[in-house]
Coordinates of C-alpha atoms and ligand atoms in Angstrom, one line a residue:
M214 CA 127.2 148.9 98.0
K215 CA 126.3 152.2 98.0
R216 CA 123.5 154.2 99.0
I217 CA 121.3 157.3 96.7
F218 CA 119.0 158.9 99.1
L219 CA 116.3 161.0 97.5
T220 CA 114.7 163.9 99.5
N221 CA 111.8 166.1 100.2
V222 CA 109.4 163.8 97.8
R223 CA 106.8 163.5 98.0
I224 CA 106.1 159.9 97.2
V225 CA 103.6 157.4 96.2
D226 CA 103.7 153.5 97.2
G227 CA 101.6 152.4 94.2
D228 CA 99.3 150.5 96.4
G229 CA 96.6 153.0 96.3
N230 CA 97.2 154.9 100.3
P231 CA 97.1 158.9 99.7
A232 CA 101.1 160.5 99.3
I233 CA 103.8 160.6 102.5
E234 CA 104.5 164.3 102.1
D235 CA 107.7 165.7 102.7
G236 CA 108.7 161.5 103.0
C237 CA 112.2 160.3 101.5
L238 CA 113.4 156.9 100.3
V239 CA 116.7 155.5 100.0
V240 CA 117.7 153.2 98.1
S241 CA 120.7 150.7 97.8
A242 CA 122.4 150.9 94.3
P243 CA 124.6 149.0 92.1
E244 CA 127.6 149.3 91.2
K245 CA 128.4 145.8 89.6
V246 CA 126.4 144.4 86.4
E247 CA 126.0 141.8 88.8
E248 CA 124.3 143.4 91.4
D249 CA 120.5 143.6 92.1
S250 CA 118.7 146.8 94.5
S251 CA 116.7 147.1 97.3
I252 CA 114.4 149.8 99.0
L253 CA 116.6 150.3 102.6
Y254 CA 114.0 152.8 103.3
V255 CA 110.7 154.4 102.2
G256 CA 108.8 157.1 104.3
S257 CA 108.7 160.8 106.4
K258 CA 112.4 162.5 106.0
A259 CA 111.7 163.2 109.8
E260 CA 111.7 159.6 111.2
C261 CA 114.6 158.3 108.1
Q262 CA 117.7 157.3 110.3
L263 CA 119.8 156.5 107.5
V264 CA 122.6 158.9 106.9
P265 CA 124.9 159.8 104.5
Q266 CA 128.0 158.9 104.2
P267 CA 130.0 161.8 102.3
E268 CA 130.3 159.6 98.6
E269 CA 126.9 159.0 98.7
Q270 CA 124.9 160.7 96.7
V271 CA 122.0 163.1 98.7
V272 CA 119.2 163.8 95.5
D273 CA 116.8 167.2 97.2
G274 CA 113.3 166.1 95.5
T275 CA 111.0 169.5 96.1
G276 CA 108.8 169.7 94.4
Y277 CA 108.1 166.0 93.3
T278 CA 106.2 162.6 93.7
L279 CA 108.5 159.5 93.1
M280 CA 106.4 156.0 92.5
P281 CA 107.3 153.1 91.2
G282 CA 108.3 152.6 87.8
M283 CA 104.8 151.5 85.4
F284 CA 103.9 147.9 83.9
N285 CA 102.4 147.7 80.5
V286 CA 100.2 145.1 80.7
H287 CA 99.0 144.3 77.2
V288 CA 101.6 145.0 73.8
H289 CA 102.5 143.4 70.7
L290 CA 106.4 144.3 70.9
R291 CA 106.8 142.2 68.0
A292 CA 107.8 145.0 64.4
T293 CA 104.9 147.7 64.1
S294 CA 100.6 147.1 63.8
P295 CA 99.9 146.8 60.4
R296 CA 99.1 143.7 60.0
Y297 CA 100.9 140.6 57.5
Q298 CA 98.9 140.5 55.1
F299 CA 98.7 136.7 53.3
K300 CA 101.6 135.2 56.7
C301 CA 104.1 136.6 54.5
D302 CA 107.1 138.5 56.9
P303 CA 107.9 141.3 55.6
Y304 CA 111.3 141.5 57.8
G305 CA 112.1 137.9 58.8
T306 CA 112.9 136.2 62.4
P307 CA 116.7 137.7 63.4
Y308 CA 115.2 140.8 61.9
R309 CA 112.0 140.7 63.6
T310 CA 113.2 140.2 67.2
L311 CA 115.9 143.1 66.6
I312 CA 112.1 145.3 66.1
Y313 CA 111.5 143.6 68.8
L314 CA 114.2 144.4 71.7
R315 CA 114.3 148.2 70.1
H316 CA 110.3 148.1 70.9
H317 CA 111.3 146.7 74.5
M318 CA 113.9 149.4 75.7
E319 CA 112.2 152.6 74.4
A320 CA 109.8 151.3 77.2
L321 CA 112.1 152.2 78.8
L322 CA 112.4 156.0 78.3
K323 CA 108.4 156.0 78.8
G324 CA 108.3 154.7 82.2
V325 CA 108.0 151.5 81.6
T326 CA 109.4 149.7 84.2
C327 CA 108.4 146.6 83.5
I328 CA 106.0 145.2 79.9
R329 CA 103.6 141.7 79.7
G330 CA 103.7 141.4 76.7
C331 CA 100.6 140.1 75.3
G332 CA 101.2 137.4 72.6
D333 CA 104.8 137.6 70.6
S334 CA 105.8 135.2 67.6
H335 CA 108.5 133.4 67.0
G336 CA 109.5 132.9 70.8
I337 CA 111.3 136.4 71.0
D338 CA 109.7 137.5 73.8
V339 CA 110.8 134.3 75.9
A340 CA 114.3 134.5 75.2
I341 CA 114.6 138.8 75.4
R342 CA 113.3 137.1 79.3
K343 CA 115.9 135.1 78.7
A344 CA 119.0 137.9 78.5
L345 CA 116.7 140.4 80.5
G346 CA 117.6 137.7 83.3
K347 CA 121.1 136.4 82.6
K348 CA 121.6 140.4 82.5
M349 CA 122.9 140.3 78.8
L350 CA 121.1 143.1 77.7
W351 CA 118.6 146.2 79.2
G352 CA 115.6 147.4 80.1
P353 CA 111.9 146.9 81.0
R354 CA 111.6 143.2 83.4
L355 CA 109.2 141.5 81.2
V356 CA 106.9 138.8 81.8
T357 CA 106.2 135.8 78.9
C358 CA 103.3 135.2 76.6
G359 CA 104.7 133.4 74.4
K360 CA 102.5 132.9 70.6
A361 CA 99.0 133.9 71.4
I362 CA 96.8 130.3 70.7
L363 CA 93.2 131.4 68.7
P364 CA 90.7 129.6 67.1
H365 CA 91.0 128.8 63.1
G366 CA 89.9 130.9 61.7
G367 CA 90.1 133.7 64.5
H368 CA 91.0 137.0 65.7
A369 CA 94.7 137.5 64.7
N370 CA 95.3 135.4 62.4
H371 CA 97.0 136.4 59.2
Q372 CA 99.1 137.7 62.5
L373 CA 102.7 135.4 61.9
G374 CA 103.3 132.7 64.3
S375 CA 100.8 132.5 66.7
L376 CA 99.1 129.4 67.2
E377 CA 95.1 128.1 65.5
C378 CA 93.9 125.4 66.8
S379 CA 89.4 123.8 67.7
G380 CA 88.9 121.4 69.2
E381 CA 89.9 120.3 73.4
A382 CA 92.6 118.2 72.2
Q383 CA 94.8 120.7 70.5
F384 CA 94.2 123.5 73.0
M385 CA 95.7 121.4 75.1
E386 CA 99.0 120.9 73.4
A387 CA 99.0 124.4 72.2
V388 CA 98.8 125.3 76.0
R389 CA 101.7 122.6 76.6
S390 CA 103.9 123.9 74.0
Q391 CA 103.6 127.5 75.1
I392 CA 104.6 126.4 78.6
N393 CA 107.7 124.2 77.0
D394 CA 109.1 126.7 75.9
G395 CA 108.4 129.0 79.0
V396 CA 106.0 131.2 78.9
D397 CA 104.8 132.8 82.3
Q398 CA 101.6 133.1 81.7
I399 CA 98.5 131.8 77.9
K400 CA 97.3 134.3 76.3
L401 CA 93.9 133.2 73.8
F402 CA 92.2 135.3 70.9
Y403 CA 89.0 134.6 72.7
S404 CA 86.5 137.0 69.9
G405 CA 86.7 139.1 67.1
G406 CA 88.2 142.3 67.5
A407 CA 87.9 145.9 65.9
S408 CA 90.4 145.5 64.1
D409 CA 89.2 142.8 62.1
A410 CA 88.9 143.2 58.4
A411 CA 84.9 144.0 57.9
G412 CA 82.7 141.5 57.9
A413 CA 84.3 139.4 61.5
N414 CA 81.9 138.2 64.1
M415 CA 82.7 140.7 66.8
F416 CA 79.3 139.4 69.2
T417 CA 79.9 136.1 69.3
A418 CA 83.1 134.7 71.3
H419 CA 84.6 132.3 68.6
I420 CA 85.7 129.1 71.1
T421 CA 84.4 127.1 72.8
D422 CA 83.6 126.4 76.9
E423 CA 84.3 122.7 76.4
E424 CA 88.0 124.6 73.9
G425 CA 88.0 127.8 76.7
A426 CA 87.5 124.9 79.6
A427 CA 91.0 122.4 77.8
A428 CA 93.2 125.5 77.8
C429 CA 92.2 127.0 81.2
K430 CA 92.2 124.1 82.9
V431 CA 96.2 123.0 81.8
A432 CA 96.8 126.5 82.5
H433 CA 96.6 126.2 86.3
M434 CA 97.1 122.9 86.4
H435 CA 101.2 124.1 85.2
H436 CA 100.3 127.5 88.2
K437 CA 100.1 129.8 84.4
K438 CA 97.6 132.8 84.4
V439 CA 95.1 132.7 81.2
A440 CA 94.6 136.5 79.5
A441 CA 91.5 136.5 77.1
H442 CA 91.8 138.6 74.0
L443 CA 87.6 139.7 74.1
S444 CA 85.1 142.5 72.8
N445 CA 81.5 140.9 73.6
D446 CA 78.7 139.9 76.5
V447 CA 79.0 136.5 75.3
A448 CA 82.6 135.5 74.1
I449 CA 83.0 137.9 78.0
Q450 CA 80.7 135.6 79.7
S451 CA 82.1 132.2 78.6
A452 CA 85.8 133.5 79.5
I453 CA 84.5 134.0 82.9
R454 CA 82.7 130.6 83.4
V455 CA 85.3 128.8 81.9
G456 CA 88.1 130.0 84.3
V457 CA 90.0 132.7 82.6
D458 CA 92.1 135.1 84.5
S459 CA 92.8 138.0 83.1
L460 CA 90.0 140.6 80.5
E461 CA 91.6 142.0 77.9
H462 CA 89.9 145.2 76.2
C463 CA 86.3 144.3 77.4
Y464 CA 84.9 146.7 74.9
Y465 CA 80.3 145.7 74.8
M466 CA 79.9 144.8 78.6
N467 CA 76.1 144.9 79.8
D468 CA 74.9 145.0 83.4
E469 CA 74.7 141.4 83.3
T470 CA 79.1 140.9 82.3
V471 CA 79.9 143.2 84.1
Q472 CA 77.8 142.7 87.6
M473 CA 79.9 138.5 86.7
L474 CA 83.0 139.7 86.1
V475 CA 82.6 141.2 90.3
D476 CA 81.2 138.2 91.4
N477 CA 83.2 135.5 90.5
D478 CA 86.5 138.4 91.0
R479 CA 88.5 139.0 87.2
W480 CA 91.4 140.6 85.9
L481 CA 90.7 143.6 84.1
V482 CA 92.5 145.1 81.4
P483 CA 90.4 148.0 79.1
T484 CA 93.7 148.9 76.8
L485 CA 91.2 152.3 76.7
T486 CA 93.9 153.4 74.7
V487 CA 93.7 150.8 71.7
T488 CA 90.5 152.7 70.8
D489 CA 90.9 156.2 70.5
A490 CA 91.1 156.9 67.5
N491 CA 90.8 160.1 67.7
H492 CA 93.8 160.7 70.7
S493 CA 96.1 158.4 67.9
D494 CA 99.2 159.3 66.3
P495 CA 98.8 159.5 62.3
A496 CA 101.7 157.6 62.6
W497 CA 100.1 155.1 64.2
L498 CA 96.3 155.4 62.4
G499 CA 98.4 155.4 58.9
A500 CA 99.5 151.5 59.6
I501 CA 95.5 150.2 60.1
S502 CA 92.2 150.4 58.1
P503 CA 90.3 153.6 56.7
F504 CA 87.6 151.4 58.0
V505 CA 89.3 149.9 60.9
V506 CA 90.0 153.1 61.8
Q507 CA 85.9 154.2 61.6
R508 CA 85.3 151.0 64.2
L509 CA 87.9 152.5 66.5
R510 CA 85.5 155.6 66.6
D511 CA 82.4 154.3 66.6
V512 CA 82.9 152.1 70.3
H513 CA 86.1 154.0 71.9
Q514 CA 82.5 156.0 74.0
I515 CA 80.7 152.6 74.8
H516 CA 84.9 150.7 75.3
V517 CA 84.6 153.4 77.9
E518 CA 81.1 153.3 79.7
S519 CA 81.7 149.8 79.9
I520 CA 85.2 150.1 81.5
A521 CA 83.2 152.8 83.9
K522 CA 79.9 150.4 85.1
V523 CA 83.0 148.3 86.3
I524 CA 85.0 150.5 88.2
A525 CA 81.3 152.0 89.6
K526 CA 80.8 148.7 91.5
R527 CA 84.7 147.2 91.8
G528 CA 87.1 150.5 92.4
A529 CA 90.6 149.9 91.1
E530 CA 90.0 146.4 92.2
K531 CA 91.9 144.6 89.2
I532 CA 92.3 147.3 86.8
C533 CA 95.9 147.1 85.2
T534 CA 96.6 149.2 82.9
G535 CA 97.0 148.0 78.8
T536 CA 97.7 149.8 75.8
D537 CA 98.0 146.7 72.9
T538 CA 100.3 149.3 71.6
L539 CA 104.0 150.2 71.3
P540 CA 104.4 152.4 75.4
T541 CA 106.1 154.5 72.6
D542 CA 103.7 154.9 70.6
L543 CA 101.2 158.3 70.9
F544 CA 98.6 159.7 71.5
D545 CA 96.9 163.5 71.9
D546 CA 101.3 163.3 72.1
T547 CA 102.3 161.7 75.7
P548 CA 103.2 158.4 75.2
A549 CA 100.4 155.5 75.8
T550 CA 100.9 153.5 78.6
T551 CA 100.7 158.1 80.7
Y552 CA 97.9 157.7 78.7
E553 CA 96.4 154.9 79.6
C554 CA 95.6 156.2 83.1
E555 CA 94.2 159.7 82.6
M556 CA 91.8 157.0 79.8
L557 CA 91.5 155.9 83.0
V558 CA 90.1 158.5 85.7
E559 CA 87.7 159.3 82.7
A560 CA 86.4 155.5 83.4
G561 CA 86.3 156.5 86.9
L562 CA 89.1 156.1 88.8
T563 CA 91.3 158.3 90.6
P564 CA 94.4 159.5 90.2
L565 CA 95.6 157.4 93.1
Q566 CA 94.0 154.7 91.8
A567 CA 94.9 154.8 87.9
L568 CA 98.2 154.6 89.8
Q569 CA 97.8 151.9 91.7
A570 CA 96.4 150.2 88.6
A571 CA 99.1 151.0 86.3
T572 CA 101.6 149.7 89.7
G573 CA 100.8 147.3 92.5
N574 CA 97.7 145.9 90.6
S575 CA 99.4 145.2 87.4
A576 CA 102.1 143.4 89.8
D577 CA 100.0 141.3 90.9
L578 CA 98.9 140.7 87.4
C579 CA 101.9 139.6 86.6
E580 CA 102.5 137.2 89.7
I581 CA 106.5 139.5 90.9
A582 CA 104.9 141.7 93.5
D583 CA 107.9 140.2 95.6
K584 CA 110.9 142.0 93.5
T585 CA 108.3 145.1 92.3
G586 CA 105.9 147.0 91.3
R587 CA 105.7 149.5 94.8
L588 CA 108.1 151.7 97.0
K589 CA 108.6 148.9 99.9
V590 CA 111.6 147.8 101.2
G591 CA 113.3 145.3 99.8
L592 CA 112.3 145.8 96.8
S593 CA 113.8 146.2 94.4
A594 CA 114.5 149.9 93.2
D595 CA 111.7 150.6 90.1
I596 CA 111.6 153.9 90.7
L597 CA 109.8 157.1 88.2
A598 CA 110.2 161.8 89.9
I599 CA 107.3 163.5 88.5
K600 CA 107.6 167.0 89.1
G601 CA 104.2 168.2 90.3
K602 CA 101.2 166.0 92.0
P603 CA 100.0 163.0 89.9
D604 CA 98.3 161.7 92.1
Q605 CA 96.4 164.5 92.2
N606 CA 96.2 165.7 88.4
I607 CA 96.3 162.8 86.1
R608 CA 97.9 165.6 84.2
D609 CA 101.2 165.8 86.5
L610 CA 102.1 162.3 85.0
R611 CA 103.1 163.6 81.7
N612 CA 105.9 165.1 83.3
L613 CA 108.2 162.2 83.6
S614 CA 111.6 163.9 85.3
M615 CA 112.9 160.6 86.8
V616 CA 113.7 156.5 85.8
M617 CA 115.3 154.8 88.1
R618 CA 115.1 151.2 87.2
D619 CA 117.2 148.1 89.1
G620 CA 118.7 150.7 91.3
R621 CA 121.0 152.5 88.2
I622 CA 119.6 155.8 87.1
V623 CA 118.6 156.0 83.8
F624 CA 117.8 159.6 83.2
S625 CA 117.3 162.7 85.9
K626 CA 115.5 165.6 85.1
L627 CA 115.7 166.3 88.8
E628 CA 116.8 170.7 88.4
S629 CA 119.4 169.3 91.6
Y630 CA 121.1 165.9 89.7
Q631 CA 121.2 166.3 85.9
Q632 CA 121.9 162.7 84.3
P633 CA 122.0 162.1 80.8
L634 CA 120.8 158.7 79.3
Q635 CA 122.1 156.5 80.7
F636 CA 123.4 152.8 79.5
L637 CA 121.1 153.7 76.3
P638 CA 122.0 155.7 73.6
P639 CA 121.7 159.3 74.7
E640 CA 120.3 160.9 71.9
W641 CA 118.0 158.5 72.5
L642 CA 116.0 160.1 75.4
E643 CA 114.8 163.6 72.9
C644 CA 114.2 160.6 70.1
D645 CA 110.7 161.2 67.7
T646 CA 112.0 158.2 66.0
M647 CA 110.2 155.7 68.4
G648 CA 107.3 152.9 67.9
T649 CA 105.4 152.9 65.1
R650 CA 106.2 156.3 63.8
V651 CA 109.7 154.1 62.4
P652 CA 109.2 151.7 59.1
W653 CA 111.7 150.1 60.7
Ligands
LIG862 ZN1 96.5 143.5 72.2

């Protein structure tokens, strides 16, 4: 295996440590499909003992910061965002699978090298994860939650492929069915949400403590984490009591809820992007009813303030990046995952901490920190190059200049190393018809 030397770079490790200035990063670069990459050296250029051979690639990264590939841990890669009324599938499963795959592969172009599918239909996520694992396909890593589990008539009950349950036995059965299908984690819809129709109850739990506890008990017996969609204090407090591991969205949190979250040491995936209707791409907004758009506008500032309270108490610990939109959807003309990092800074994280949320923290939540998520010797080479200093100015994260996935350069715009898009159709790189912009 050859090596690639990235020198004269700044390096952000994904663990929240200050950037290494004048750094060097060396990776093994696979030449065969079956080979895996590995980070061989991370540190100061002066102390690097590895010497490039004449046939090995040396890239001058002056002016660039290297960081781990980003995670987006709250995504639904199914077809576009519009809600499917009356459980009618306008696509059919085979075509839906292709849409899912296209959305998945596109994410790589936006610097996302790992996705947690946070509830998807028809077992598509598990099938694609298996194909990726066997190297049949090329794209970000995928961590799966399978079908979302919800109470009868609960949030998103009209969406396809969810499992509606009532009573402890049905919740336990649903969790077992998803584990049997091969999912990595479990997703519950625990309360109403901003995207519900007018009149929906946003301010209570929709799952009883007994039902939530039964679902968590089965999941934890199988060492699976549970993520829950949560909108309000009553639901969040219930979810914490019953053992939900990963709290998603959390628009409304009073001081008591925030204290409970911190005391019980739970993961938090704010998805601040999804409520920021004032900066959404019109294509995304156009797919949502005007009533929901207004509710998103009403809730967004409250949402930011709720997350800010957690950050004020706990800093970056156990905060992760998820968007609840496709990674290719644009907010303020920038891809959703990048925008979520900016939103987390608005809620109180430092830029360096926001990068930690998008990388190391999210790898821990996904339980793949032994493979990726940090720039550490021995881990897989999932690496981004950003022009500027995103750890100091988060807006620099918009200057995505190189994506490396498992030691393969996907594209590079570095002055010293120009590489067109590889592994994916070249015209995708500058393509503006992605995600919900295309009415598949
Ligand atoms: Zn979601």
